[in-house]
Short mmCIF file of C-alpha atoms and ligand atoms in Angstrom, two decimals:
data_model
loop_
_atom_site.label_atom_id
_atom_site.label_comp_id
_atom_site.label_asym_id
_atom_site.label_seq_id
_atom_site.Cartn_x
_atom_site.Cartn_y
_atom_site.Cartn_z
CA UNK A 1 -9.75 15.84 -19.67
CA UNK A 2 -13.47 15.62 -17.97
CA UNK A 3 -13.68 14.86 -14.60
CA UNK A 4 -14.69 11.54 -12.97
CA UNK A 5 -18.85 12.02 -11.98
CA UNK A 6 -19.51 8.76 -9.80
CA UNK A 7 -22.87 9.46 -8.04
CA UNK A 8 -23.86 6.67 -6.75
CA UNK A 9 -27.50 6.27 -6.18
CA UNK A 10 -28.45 7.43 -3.04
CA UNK A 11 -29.47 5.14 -0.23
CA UNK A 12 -32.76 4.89 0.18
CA UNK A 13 -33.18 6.44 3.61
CA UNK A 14 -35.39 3.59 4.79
CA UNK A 15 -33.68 0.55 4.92
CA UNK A 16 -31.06 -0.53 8.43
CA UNK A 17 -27.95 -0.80 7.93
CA UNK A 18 -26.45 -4.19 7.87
CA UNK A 19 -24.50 -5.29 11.01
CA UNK A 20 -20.98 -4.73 10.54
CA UNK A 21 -18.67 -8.16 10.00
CA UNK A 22 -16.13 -7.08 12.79
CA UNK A 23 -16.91 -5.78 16.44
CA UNK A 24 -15.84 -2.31 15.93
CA UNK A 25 -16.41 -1.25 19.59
CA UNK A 26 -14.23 -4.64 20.73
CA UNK A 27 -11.46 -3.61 18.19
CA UNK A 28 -11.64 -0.06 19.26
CA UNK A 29 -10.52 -1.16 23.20
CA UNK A 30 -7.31 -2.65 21.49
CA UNK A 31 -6.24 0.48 20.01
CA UNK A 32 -4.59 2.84 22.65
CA UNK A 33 -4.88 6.03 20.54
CA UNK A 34 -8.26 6.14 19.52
CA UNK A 35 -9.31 6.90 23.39
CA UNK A 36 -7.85 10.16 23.30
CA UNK A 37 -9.17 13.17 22.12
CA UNK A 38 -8.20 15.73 19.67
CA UNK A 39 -8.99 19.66 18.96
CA UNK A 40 -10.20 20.76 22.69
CA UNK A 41 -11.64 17.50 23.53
CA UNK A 42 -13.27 15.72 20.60
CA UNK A 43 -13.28 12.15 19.71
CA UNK A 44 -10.53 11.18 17.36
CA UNK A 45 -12.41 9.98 13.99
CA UNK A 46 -9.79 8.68 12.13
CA UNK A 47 -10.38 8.30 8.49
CA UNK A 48 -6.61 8.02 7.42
CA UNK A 49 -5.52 4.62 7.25
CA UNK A 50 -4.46 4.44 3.81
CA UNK A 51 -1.22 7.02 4.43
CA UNK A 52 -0.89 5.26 7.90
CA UNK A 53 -2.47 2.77 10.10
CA UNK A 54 -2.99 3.24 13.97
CA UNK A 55 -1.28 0.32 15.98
CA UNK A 56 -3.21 -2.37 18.39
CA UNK A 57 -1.75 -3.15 21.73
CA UNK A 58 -0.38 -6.37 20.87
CA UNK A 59 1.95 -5.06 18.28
CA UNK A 60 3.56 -2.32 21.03
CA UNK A 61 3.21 -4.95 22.85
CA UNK A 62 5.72 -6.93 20.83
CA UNK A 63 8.24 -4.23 20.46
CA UNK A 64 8.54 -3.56 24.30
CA UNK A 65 9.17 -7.52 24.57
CA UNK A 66 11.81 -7.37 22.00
CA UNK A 67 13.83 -4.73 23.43
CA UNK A 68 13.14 -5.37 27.23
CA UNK A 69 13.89 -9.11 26.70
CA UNK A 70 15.89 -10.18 23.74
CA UNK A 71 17.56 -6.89 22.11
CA UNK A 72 20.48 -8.32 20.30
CA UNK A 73 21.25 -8.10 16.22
CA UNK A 74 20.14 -11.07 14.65
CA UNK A 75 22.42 -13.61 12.74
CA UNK A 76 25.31 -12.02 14.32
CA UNK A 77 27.41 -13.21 17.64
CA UNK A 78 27.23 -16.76 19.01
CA UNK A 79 25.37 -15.11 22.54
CA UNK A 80 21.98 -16.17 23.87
CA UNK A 81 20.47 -12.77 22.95
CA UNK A 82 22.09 -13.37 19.85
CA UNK A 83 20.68 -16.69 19.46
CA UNK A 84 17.25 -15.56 20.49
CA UNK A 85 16.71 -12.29 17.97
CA UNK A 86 18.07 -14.70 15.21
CA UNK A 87 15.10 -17.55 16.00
CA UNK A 88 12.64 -14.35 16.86
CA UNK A 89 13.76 -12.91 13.52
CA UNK A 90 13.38 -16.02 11.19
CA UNK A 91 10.05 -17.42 13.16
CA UNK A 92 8.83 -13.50 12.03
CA UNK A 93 9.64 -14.18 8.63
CA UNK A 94 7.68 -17.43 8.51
CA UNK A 95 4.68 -15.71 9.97
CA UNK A 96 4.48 -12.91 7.74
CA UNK A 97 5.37 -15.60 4.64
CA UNK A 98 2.73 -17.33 5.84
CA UNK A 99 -0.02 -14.58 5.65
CA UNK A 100 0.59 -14.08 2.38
CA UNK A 101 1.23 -18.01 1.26
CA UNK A 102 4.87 -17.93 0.46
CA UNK A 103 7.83 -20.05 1.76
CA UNK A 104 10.21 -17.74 4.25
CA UNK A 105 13.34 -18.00 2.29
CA UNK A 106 10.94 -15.53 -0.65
CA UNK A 107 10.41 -12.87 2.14
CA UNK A 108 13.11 -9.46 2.40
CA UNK A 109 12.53 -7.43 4.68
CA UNK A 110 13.25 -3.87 3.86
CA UNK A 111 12.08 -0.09 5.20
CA UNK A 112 8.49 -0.13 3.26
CA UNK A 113 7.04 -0.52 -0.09
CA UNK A 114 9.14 2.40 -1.55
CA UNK A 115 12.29 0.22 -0.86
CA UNK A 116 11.16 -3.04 -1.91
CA UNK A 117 9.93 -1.29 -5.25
CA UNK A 118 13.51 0.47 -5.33
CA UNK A 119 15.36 -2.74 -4.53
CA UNK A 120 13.97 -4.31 -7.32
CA UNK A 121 14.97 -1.21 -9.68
CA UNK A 122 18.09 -1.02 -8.60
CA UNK A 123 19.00 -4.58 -9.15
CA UNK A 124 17.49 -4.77 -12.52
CA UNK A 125 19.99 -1.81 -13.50
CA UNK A 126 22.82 -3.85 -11.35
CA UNK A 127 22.09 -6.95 -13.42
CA UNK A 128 23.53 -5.23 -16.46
CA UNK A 129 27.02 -4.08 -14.83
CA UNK A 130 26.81 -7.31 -13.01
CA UNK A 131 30.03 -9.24 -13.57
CA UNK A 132 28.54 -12.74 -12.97
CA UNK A 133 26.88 -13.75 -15.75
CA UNK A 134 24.43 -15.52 -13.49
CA UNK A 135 23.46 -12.12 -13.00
CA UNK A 136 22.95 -10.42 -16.02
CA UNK A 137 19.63 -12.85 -16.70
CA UNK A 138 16.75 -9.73 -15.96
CA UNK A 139 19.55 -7.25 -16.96
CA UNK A 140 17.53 -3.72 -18.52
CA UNK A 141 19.10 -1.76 -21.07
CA UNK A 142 18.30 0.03 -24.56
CA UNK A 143 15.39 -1.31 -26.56
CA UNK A 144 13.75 -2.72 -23.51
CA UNK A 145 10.39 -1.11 -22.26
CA UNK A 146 9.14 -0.88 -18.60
CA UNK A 147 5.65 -0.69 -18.40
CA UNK A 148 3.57 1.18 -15.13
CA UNK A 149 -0.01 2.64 -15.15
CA UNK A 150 -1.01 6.43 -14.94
CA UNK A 151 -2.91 5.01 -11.33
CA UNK A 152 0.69 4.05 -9.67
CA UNK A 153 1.50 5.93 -6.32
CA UNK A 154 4.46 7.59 -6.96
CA UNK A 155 6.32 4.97 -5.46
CA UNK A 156 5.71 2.77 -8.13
CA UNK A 157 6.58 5.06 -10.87
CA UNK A 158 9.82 7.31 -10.21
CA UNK A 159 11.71 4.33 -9.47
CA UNK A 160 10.66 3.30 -13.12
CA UNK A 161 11.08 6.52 -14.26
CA UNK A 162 14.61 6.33 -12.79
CA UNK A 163 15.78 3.09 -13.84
CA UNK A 164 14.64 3.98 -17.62
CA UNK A 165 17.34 7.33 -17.29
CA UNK A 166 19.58 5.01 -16.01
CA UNK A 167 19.72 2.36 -18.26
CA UNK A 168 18.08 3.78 -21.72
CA UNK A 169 15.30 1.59 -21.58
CA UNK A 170 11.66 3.55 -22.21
CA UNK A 171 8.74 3.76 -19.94
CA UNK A 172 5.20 3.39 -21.07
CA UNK A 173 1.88 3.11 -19.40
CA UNK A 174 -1.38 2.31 -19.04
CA UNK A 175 -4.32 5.07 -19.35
CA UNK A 176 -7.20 5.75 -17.35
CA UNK A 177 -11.21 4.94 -18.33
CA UNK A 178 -13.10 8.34 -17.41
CA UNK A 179 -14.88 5.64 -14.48
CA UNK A 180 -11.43 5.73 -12.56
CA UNK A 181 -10.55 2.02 -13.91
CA UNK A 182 -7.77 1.27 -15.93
CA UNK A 183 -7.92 1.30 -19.67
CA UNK A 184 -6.87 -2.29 -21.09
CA UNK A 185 -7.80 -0.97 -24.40
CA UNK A 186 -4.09 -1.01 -25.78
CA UNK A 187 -2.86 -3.69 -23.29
CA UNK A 188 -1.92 -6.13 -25.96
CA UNK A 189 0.35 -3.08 -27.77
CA UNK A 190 1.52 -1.63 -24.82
CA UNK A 191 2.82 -5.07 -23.24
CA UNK A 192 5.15 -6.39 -25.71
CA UNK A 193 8.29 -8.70 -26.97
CA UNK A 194 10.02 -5.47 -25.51
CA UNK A 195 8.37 -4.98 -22.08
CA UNK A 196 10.81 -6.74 -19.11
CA UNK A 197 8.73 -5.73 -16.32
CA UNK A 198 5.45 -4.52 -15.76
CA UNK A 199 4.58 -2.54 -12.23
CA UNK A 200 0.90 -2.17 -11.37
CA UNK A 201 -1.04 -1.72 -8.25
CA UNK A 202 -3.27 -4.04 -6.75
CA UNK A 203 -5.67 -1.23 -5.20
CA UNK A 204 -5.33 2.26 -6.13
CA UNK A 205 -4.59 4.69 -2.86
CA UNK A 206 -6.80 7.31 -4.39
CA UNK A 207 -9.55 5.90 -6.55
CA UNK A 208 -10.06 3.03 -4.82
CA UNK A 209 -10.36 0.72 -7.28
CA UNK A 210 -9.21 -2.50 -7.79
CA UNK A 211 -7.48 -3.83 -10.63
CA UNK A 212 -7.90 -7.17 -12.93
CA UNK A 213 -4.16 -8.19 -12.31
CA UNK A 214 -5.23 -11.68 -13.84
CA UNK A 215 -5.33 -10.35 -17.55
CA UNK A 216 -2.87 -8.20 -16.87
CA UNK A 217 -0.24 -10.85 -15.50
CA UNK A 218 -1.21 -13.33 -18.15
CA UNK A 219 -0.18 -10.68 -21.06
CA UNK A 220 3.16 -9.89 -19.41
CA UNK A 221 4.14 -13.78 -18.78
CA UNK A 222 3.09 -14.30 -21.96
CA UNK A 223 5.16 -12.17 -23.79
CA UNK A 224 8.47 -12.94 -21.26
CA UNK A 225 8.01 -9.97 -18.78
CA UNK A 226 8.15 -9.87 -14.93
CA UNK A 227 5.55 -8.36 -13.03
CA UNK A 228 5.81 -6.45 -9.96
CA UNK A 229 2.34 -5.92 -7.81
CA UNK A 230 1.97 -2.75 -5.63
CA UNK A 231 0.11 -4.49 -2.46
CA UNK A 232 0.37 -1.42 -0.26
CA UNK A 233 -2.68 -1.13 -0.10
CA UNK A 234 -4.26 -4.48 -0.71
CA UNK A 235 -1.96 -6.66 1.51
CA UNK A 236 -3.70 -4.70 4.69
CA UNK A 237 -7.09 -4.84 3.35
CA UNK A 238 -8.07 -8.11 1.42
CA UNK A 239 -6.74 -11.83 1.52
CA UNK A 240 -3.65 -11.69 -0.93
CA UNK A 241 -1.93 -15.03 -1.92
CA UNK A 242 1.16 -15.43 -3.77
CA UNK A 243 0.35 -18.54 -4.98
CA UNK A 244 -3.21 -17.58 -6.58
CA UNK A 245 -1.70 -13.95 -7.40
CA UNK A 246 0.71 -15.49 -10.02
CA UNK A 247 2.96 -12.51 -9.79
CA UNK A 248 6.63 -12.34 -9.35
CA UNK A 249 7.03 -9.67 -6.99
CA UNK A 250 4.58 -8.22 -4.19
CA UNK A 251 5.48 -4.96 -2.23
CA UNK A 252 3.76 -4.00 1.16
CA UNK A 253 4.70 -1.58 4.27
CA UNK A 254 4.16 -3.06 7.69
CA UNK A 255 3.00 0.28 9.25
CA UNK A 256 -0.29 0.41 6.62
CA UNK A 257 -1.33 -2.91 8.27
CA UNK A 258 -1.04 -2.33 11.93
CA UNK A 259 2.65 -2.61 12.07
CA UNK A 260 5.42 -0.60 12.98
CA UNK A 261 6.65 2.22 10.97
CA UNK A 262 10.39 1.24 9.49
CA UNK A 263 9.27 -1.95 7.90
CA UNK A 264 8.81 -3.77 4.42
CA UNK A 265 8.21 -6.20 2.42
CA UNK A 266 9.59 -7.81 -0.69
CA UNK A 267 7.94 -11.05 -1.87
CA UNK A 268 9.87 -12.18 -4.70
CA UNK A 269 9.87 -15.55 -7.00
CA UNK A 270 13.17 -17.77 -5.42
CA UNK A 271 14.43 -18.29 -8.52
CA UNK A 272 13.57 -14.81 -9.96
CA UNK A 273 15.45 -13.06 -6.50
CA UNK A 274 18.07 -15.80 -6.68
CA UNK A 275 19.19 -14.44 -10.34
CA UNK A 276 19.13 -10.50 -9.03
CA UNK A 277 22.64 -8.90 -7.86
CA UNK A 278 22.24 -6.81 -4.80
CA UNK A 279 20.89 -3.49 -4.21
CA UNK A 280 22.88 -2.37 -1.15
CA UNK A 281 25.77 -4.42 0.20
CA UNK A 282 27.69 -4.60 3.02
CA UNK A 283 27.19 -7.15 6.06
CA UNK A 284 25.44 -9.55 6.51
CA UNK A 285 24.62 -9.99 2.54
CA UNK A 286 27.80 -12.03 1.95
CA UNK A 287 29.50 -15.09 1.17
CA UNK A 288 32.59 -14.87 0.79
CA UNK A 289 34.71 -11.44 1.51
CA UNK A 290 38.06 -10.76 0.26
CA UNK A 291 40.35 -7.24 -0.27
CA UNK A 292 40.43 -8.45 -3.90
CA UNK A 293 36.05 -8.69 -4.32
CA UNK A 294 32.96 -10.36 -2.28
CA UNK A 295 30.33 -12.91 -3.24
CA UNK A 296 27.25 -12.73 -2.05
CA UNK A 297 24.60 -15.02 0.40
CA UNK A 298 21.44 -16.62 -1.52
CA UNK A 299 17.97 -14.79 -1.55
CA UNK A 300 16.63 -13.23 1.02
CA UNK A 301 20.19 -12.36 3.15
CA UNK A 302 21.74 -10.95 -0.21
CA UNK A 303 18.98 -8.46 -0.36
CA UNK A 304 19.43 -7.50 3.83
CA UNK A 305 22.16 -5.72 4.35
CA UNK A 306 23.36 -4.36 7.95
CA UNK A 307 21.89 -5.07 11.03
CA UNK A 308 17.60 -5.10 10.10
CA UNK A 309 15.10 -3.66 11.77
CA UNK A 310 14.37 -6.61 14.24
CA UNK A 311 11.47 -5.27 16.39
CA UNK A 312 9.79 -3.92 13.44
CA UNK A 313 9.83 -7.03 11.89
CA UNK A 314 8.56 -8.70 15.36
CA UNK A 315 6.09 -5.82 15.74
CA UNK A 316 4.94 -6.64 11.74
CA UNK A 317 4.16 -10.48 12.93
CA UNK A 318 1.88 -9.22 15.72
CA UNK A 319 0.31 -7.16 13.39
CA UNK A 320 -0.48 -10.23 11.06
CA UNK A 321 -1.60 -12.27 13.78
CA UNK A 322 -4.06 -9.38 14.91
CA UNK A 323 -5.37 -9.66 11.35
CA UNK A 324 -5.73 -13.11 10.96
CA UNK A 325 -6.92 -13.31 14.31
CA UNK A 326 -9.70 -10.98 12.96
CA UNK A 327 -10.05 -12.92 9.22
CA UNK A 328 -8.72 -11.54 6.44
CA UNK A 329 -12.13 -12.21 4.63
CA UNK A 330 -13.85 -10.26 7.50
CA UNK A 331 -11.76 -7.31 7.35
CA UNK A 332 -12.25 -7.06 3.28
CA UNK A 333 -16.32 -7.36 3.79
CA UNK A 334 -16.40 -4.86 6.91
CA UNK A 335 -14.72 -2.10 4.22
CA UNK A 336 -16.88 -3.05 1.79
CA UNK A 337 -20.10 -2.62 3.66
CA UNK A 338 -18.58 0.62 5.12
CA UNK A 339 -17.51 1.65 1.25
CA UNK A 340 -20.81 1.59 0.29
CA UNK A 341 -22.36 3.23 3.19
CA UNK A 342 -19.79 5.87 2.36
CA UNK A 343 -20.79 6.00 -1.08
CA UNK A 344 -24.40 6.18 -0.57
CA UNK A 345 -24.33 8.72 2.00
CA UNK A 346 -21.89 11.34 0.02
CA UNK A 347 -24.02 11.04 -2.93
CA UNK A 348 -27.02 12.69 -0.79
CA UNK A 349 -24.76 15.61 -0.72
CA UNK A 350 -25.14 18.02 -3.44
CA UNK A 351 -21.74 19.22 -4.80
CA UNK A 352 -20.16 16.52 -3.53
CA UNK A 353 -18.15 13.95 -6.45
CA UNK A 354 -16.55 11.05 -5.58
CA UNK A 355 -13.29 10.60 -8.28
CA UNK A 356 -12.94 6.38 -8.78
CA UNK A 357 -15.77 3.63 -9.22
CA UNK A 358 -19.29 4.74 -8.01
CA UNK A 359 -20.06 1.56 -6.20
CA UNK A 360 -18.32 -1.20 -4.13
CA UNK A 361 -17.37 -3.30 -7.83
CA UNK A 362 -14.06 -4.36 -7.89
CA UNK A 363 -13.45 -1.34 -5.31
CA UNK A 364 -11.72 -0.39 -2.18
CA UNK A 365 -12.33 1.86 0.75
CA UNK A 366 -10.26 4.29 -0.28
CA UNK A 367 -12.87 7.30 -0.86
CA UNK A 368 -11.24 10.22 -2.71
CA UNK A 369 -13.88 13.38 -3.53
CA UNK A 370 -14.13 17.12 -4.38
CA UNK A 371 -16.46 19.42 -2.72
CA UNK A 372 -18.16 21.79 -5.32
CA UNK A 373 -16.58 25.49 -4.77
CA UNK A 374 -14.41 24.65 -1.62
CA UNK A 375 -10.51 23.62 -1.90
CA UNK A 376 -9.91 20.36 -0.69
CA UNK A 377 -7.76 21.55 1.95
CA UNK A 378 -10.49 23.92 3.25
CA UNK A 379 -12.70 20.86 3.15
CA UNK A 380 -9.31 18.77 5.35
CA UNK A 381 -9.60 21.83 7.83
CA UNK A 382 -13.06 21.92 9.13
CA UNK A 383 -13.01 18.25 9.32
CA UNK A 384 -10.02 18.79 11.12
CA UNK A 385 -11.48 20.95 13.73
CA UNK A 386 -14.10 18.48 14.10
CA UNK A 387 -11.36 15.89 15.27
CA UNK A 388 -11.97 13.92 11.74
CA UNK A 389 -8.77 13.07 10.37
CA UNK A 390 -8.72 12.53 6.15
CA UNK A 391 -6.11 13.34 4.13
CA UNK A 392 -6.06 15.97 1.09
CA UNK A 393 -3.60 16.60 -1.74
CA UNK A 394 -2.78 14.75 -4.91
CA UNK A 395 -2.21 11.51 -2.74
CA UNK A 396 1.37 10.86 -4.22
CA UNK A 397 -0.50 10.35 -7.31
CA UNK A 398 -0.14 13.83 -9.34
CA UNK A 399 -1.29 12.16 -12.67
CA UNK A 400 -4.31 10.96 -11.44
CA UNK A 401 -5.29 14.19 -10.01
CA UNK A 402 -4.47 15.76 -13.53
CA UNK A 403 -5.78 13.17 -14.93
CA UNK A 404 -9.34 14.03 -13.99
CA UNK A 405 -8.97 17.29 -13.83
CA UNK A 406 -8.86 18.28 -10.40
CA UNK A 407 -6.26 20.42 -8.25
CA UNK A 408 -6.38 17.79 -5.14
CA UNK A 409 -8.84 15.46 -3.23
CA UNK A 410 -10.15 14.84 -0.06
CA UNK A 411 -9.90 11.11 0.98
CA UNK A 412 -11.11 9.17 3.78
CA UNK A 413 -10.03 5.23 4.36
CA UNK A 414 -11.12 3.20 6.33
CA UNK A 415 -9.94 -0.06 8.42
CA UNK A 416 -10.77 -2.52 11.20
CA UNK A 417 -12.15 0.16 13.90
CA UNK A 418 -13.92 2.13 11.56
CA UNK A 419 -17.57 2.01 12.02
CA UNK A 420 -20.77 3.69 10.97
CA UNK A 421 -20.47 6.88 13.61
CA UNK A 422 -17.25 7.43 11.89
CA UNK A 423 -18.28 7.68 8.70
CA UNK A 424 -21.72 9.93 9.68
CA UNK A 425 -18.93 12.01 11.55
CA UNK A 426 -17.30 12.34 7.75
CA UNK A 427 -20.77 13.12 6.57
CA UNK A 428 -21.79 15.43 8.91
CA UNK A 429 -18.06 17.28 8.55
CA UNK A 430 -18.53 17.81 4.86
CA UNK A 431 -22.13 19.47 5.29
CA UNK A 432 -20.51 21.48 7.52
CA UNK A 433 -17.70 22.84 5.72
CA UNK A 434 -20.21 23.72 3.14
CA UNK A 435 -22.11 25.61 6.17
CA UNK A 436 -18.82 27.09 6.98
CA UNK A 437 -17.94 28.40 3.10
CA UNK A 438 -21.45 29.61 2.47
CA UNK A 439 -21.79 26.79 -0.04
CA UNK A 440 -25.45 25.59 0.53
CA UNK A 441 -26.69 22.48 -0.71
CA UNK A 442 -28.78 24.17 -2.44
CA UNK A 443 -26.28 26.25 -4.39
CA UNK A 444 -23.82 23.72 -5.18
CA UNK A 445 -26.42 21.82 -7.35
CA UNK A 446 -27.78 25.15 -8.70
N1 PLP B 501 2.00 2.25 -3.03
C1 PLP B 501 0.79 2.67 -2.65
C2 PLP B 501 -0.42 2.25 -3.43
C3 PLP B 501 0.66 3.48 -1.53
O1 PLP B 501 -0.55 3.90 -1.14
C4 PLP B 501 1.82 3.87 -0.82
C5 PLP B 501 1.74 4.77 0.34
O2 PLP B 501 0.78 5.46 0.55
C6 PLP B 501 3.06 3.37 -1.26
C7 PLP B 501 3.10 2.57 -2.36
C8 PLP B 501 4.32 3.73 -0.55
O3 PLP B 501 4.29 3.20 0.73
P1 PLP B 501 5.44 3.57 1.76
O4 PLP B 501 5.40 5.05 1.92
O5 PLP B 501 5.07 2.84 2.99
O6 PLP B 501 6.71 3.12 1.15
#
C-alpha cells in the first residue's frame, strides 16, 4: 500500500505569525511541571499530550482538598465525611455532564476510555445471557455485524474484536483514503440491516484527522444500529456536545484533558444504558440482594461498582473548569493555528512526511511523520536529548501504521501551553537528528 505524502505548502517565510488565542506564558505558570528541566538542565518541551496530558495546579489542587478534607467513600455510611464525598461526588458528575451537555444521571464514571469502551462490550455480550428480558433488547449474537474503522486506537477495536469471538457476531470496517481520511466509499454496504453497533473515533490519535461522524451516525440510526464515539481525543481538544453529536455513546479519559490518571468516562443514551445488564457487579450497583440472586440500581450506579475513584473524579471537574475557564472554542483554534504552523514548518524540511491530512481541514493537532532514512525512534532520541518529549511507535494503532506502509511514526501533540518556541524546538530537533544521522537536507530529497 503507498504511503501517505502530505506536504503541505511551505510557509512563506515572510509573513508573522498570528497571535496565539490563549496566553501560553499565563497557562504555562499554572502548570507545576513544565518549570523543571530535563536531560542536564534543558527546558521541558513537551509535545506529548495526546498519550497523556500534564496537570494544572488547580486540579492537584483538588485532590489534596479531597483527601485532606473530606476522604470518605461516597454513597456509603450515614457520616458527615460520608455525606460530604457523596454531594462532592454527584456535584462532579453534574460538572463534567455539563461540559459535555448531558444530564448527570447519563454520566459513569469508570478507569478511562479503554473501560468505558469495554463496559459497553461487555454488556452487549451480557445482554444475550441476560435473564431479564428487559435486558436482552441490544443483545449481540450470530448474524449480527459490529462495525469499527481501520483508524480506531486499539482501544476501540480489540474490545470489538473480542466481543465478535465471544458472541459469533462478525466484525467489519471501514478503509482508509491514501490522504489519511476515512473511506465512506462502501459506507452504505458496510453499515447494514445487520450492523448493531458501529465504533468510530471522533479524532484520530495518529493522523490527526477528524471524522464526518454526521453521515456516519445518520447511516447507522438509519438502519437500527447504535453508535459508539471514541472522544479521547476530541473531548480534550474541541467543544463536544451530546446533544448536537447525536450519538449514543461517548468515551473520554480524564487524564488526556488535564485530569487525573484513574478516571473515565461513559456518556451513554438513559434509555439506551437503562436497557444494558452490568459489566462488573458487586456493591454499590444493586437493588435488591438476596443468597438466592440480585437486581440491580438504574443507570449510572448499575454500571459503578465498588467504592469509585472519588478524587479522580473531583480532580476531573477541576480539570473541566480549567478548560472552560479557558473556552473550549479557544483551546480548539490555539491547536489549530499551532497545527498549521506545525505543518508549514515540517514541510520546509526535506525528507520529512507528515502521514494524515496535509492541512488544518477537518484536522487535529495530532502530527504523526517519518524522517527519510532515520527510524522513528532514532528521530524520539535526539529529540529526547534535546528535552523535547514526542512519542514514537505505531501509536496503539498497528493498522494504520501498516496501512501506509510505514514501520512507526514520530508524533508530536499539542495542548493549552504549547506555543510557537515549542514547536521551533520540534523543528529545530528534527534538523538535528538529521545532522546527527548524516542525513543532510540535501540528501534526503536527492
Ligand atoms: N482512543 C484514542 C483515540 C486514544 O488516543 C486513546 C489513548 O491514547 C484511547 C482511546 C485509550 O485511552 P486510555 O488509555 O486513556 O483508555
Amino acid at each position: 500500500m503507498t504511503q501517505t505524502v502530505s506536504r503541505p505548502a511551505a510557509s512563506s517565510g515572510e509573513a508573522r505569525e498570528p497571535t496565539l488565542p490563549l496566553d501560553v506564558e499565563a497557562i504555562r505558570a499554572d502548570f507545576p511541571i513544565l518549570t523543571r528541566t530535563v536531560r542536564d538542565g534543558k527546558r521541558l518541551v513537551y509535545l506529548d499530550s495526546g498519550a497523556t496530558s500534564q496537570k494544572p495546579r488547580s486540579v492537584l489542587d483538588a485532590e489534596r482538598w479531597f483527601y485532606e478534607n473530606v476522604n470518605a467513600a461516597p454513597h456509603r455510611g450515614a457520616h458527615q465525611l460520608a455525606e460530604e464525598a457523596t454531594g462532592a461526588y454527584e456535584a462532579a458528575r453534574a460538572t463534567i455532564g455539563a461540559f459535555i451537555g448531558a444530564p448527570e444521571n447519563e454520566i459513569v464514571f469508570t478507569r478511562n476510555s479503554t473501560e468505558s469502551i469495554n463496559l459497553v462490550a461487555y454488556a452487549l455480550s451480557n445482554a444475550a445471557t441476560a435473564k431479564e428480558p428487559e435486558f436482552r433488547r441490544y443483545a449481540v449474537g450470530q448474524g449480527d455485524e459490529i462495525v469499527v474503522t481501520e483508524m480506531e486506537h486499539h482501544a476501540n477495536l480489540l474490545p470489538w474484536q473480542q466481543l465478535c469471538e465471544r458472541t459469533g457476531a462478525t466484525l467489519r470496517w471501514l478503509g482508509l483514503t491514501d490522504g489519511g481520511r476515512l473511506d465512506l466509499a462502501d459506507l452504505a454496504t458496510v453499515v447494514n440491516e445487520r450492523t448493531k453497533l458501529v465504533a468510530v473515533t471522533q479524532q484520530s490519535n495518529i493522523l490527526g484527522t477528524i471524522n464526518p461522524l454526521g453521515e456516519i451516525i445518520a447511516r447507522a440510526h438509519g438502519v437500527g444500529a447504535l453508535v459508539l464515539v471514541d472522544g479521547a481525543q476530541s473531548v480534550p481538544h474541541q467543544p463536544v456536545d451530546v446533544t448536537e453529536l447525536g450519538a449514543d455513546f461517548l468515551v473520554f479519559s480524564g487524564h488526556k484533558m488535564l485530569g487525573p490518571t484513574g478516571v473515565g468516562v461513559l456518556w451513554g443514551r438513559y434509555d439506551v444504558l437503562d436497557a444494558l445488564p452490568p459489566f462488573l457487579t458487586g456493591g454499590s450497583m444493586i437493588e435488591v440482594v438476596r443468597m438466592e440472586g440480585s437486581t440491580f440500581a438504574a443507570p449510572p450506579q448499575r454500571f459503578e461498582a465498588g467504592v469509585p475513584m472519588t478524587a479522580q473524579v473531583i480532580g476531573l471537574a477541576a480539570a473541566v473548569e480549567y478548560l472552560q475557564g479557558l473556552g473550549m472554542d479557544r483551546v480548539e483554534e490555539h491547536e489549530k493555528v499551532l497545527t498549521g504552523y506545525a505543518l508549514a514548518k515540517l514541510a520546509e524540511i526535506p525528507g520529512v512526511t507528515v502521514i494524515g491530512p496535509p492541512d488544518t481541514v477537518a484536522r487535529g493537532g495530532a502530527i504523526s511523520f517519518t524522517v527519510e532514512g532515520i527510524h522513528p525512534h532514532d528521530v524520539g532520541q535526539v529529540l529526547d536529548d534535546l528535552g523535547i518529549a514526542v512519542r514514537v511507535g505505531h501509536h496503539c494503532a498497528w493498522p494504520v501504521v501498516r496501512r501506509y506502509g510505514v514501520p512507526a511514526t514520530t508524533r508530536a501533540t499539542f495542548y493549552v501551553h504549547t506555543g510557537y518556541d515549542d514547536i521551533d524546538a520540534l523543528v529545530e530537533g528534527v534538523r538535528a537528528a538529521q545532522r546527527f544521522f548524516g542525513v543532510t537536507p540535501e540528501e534526503a530529497t536527492a
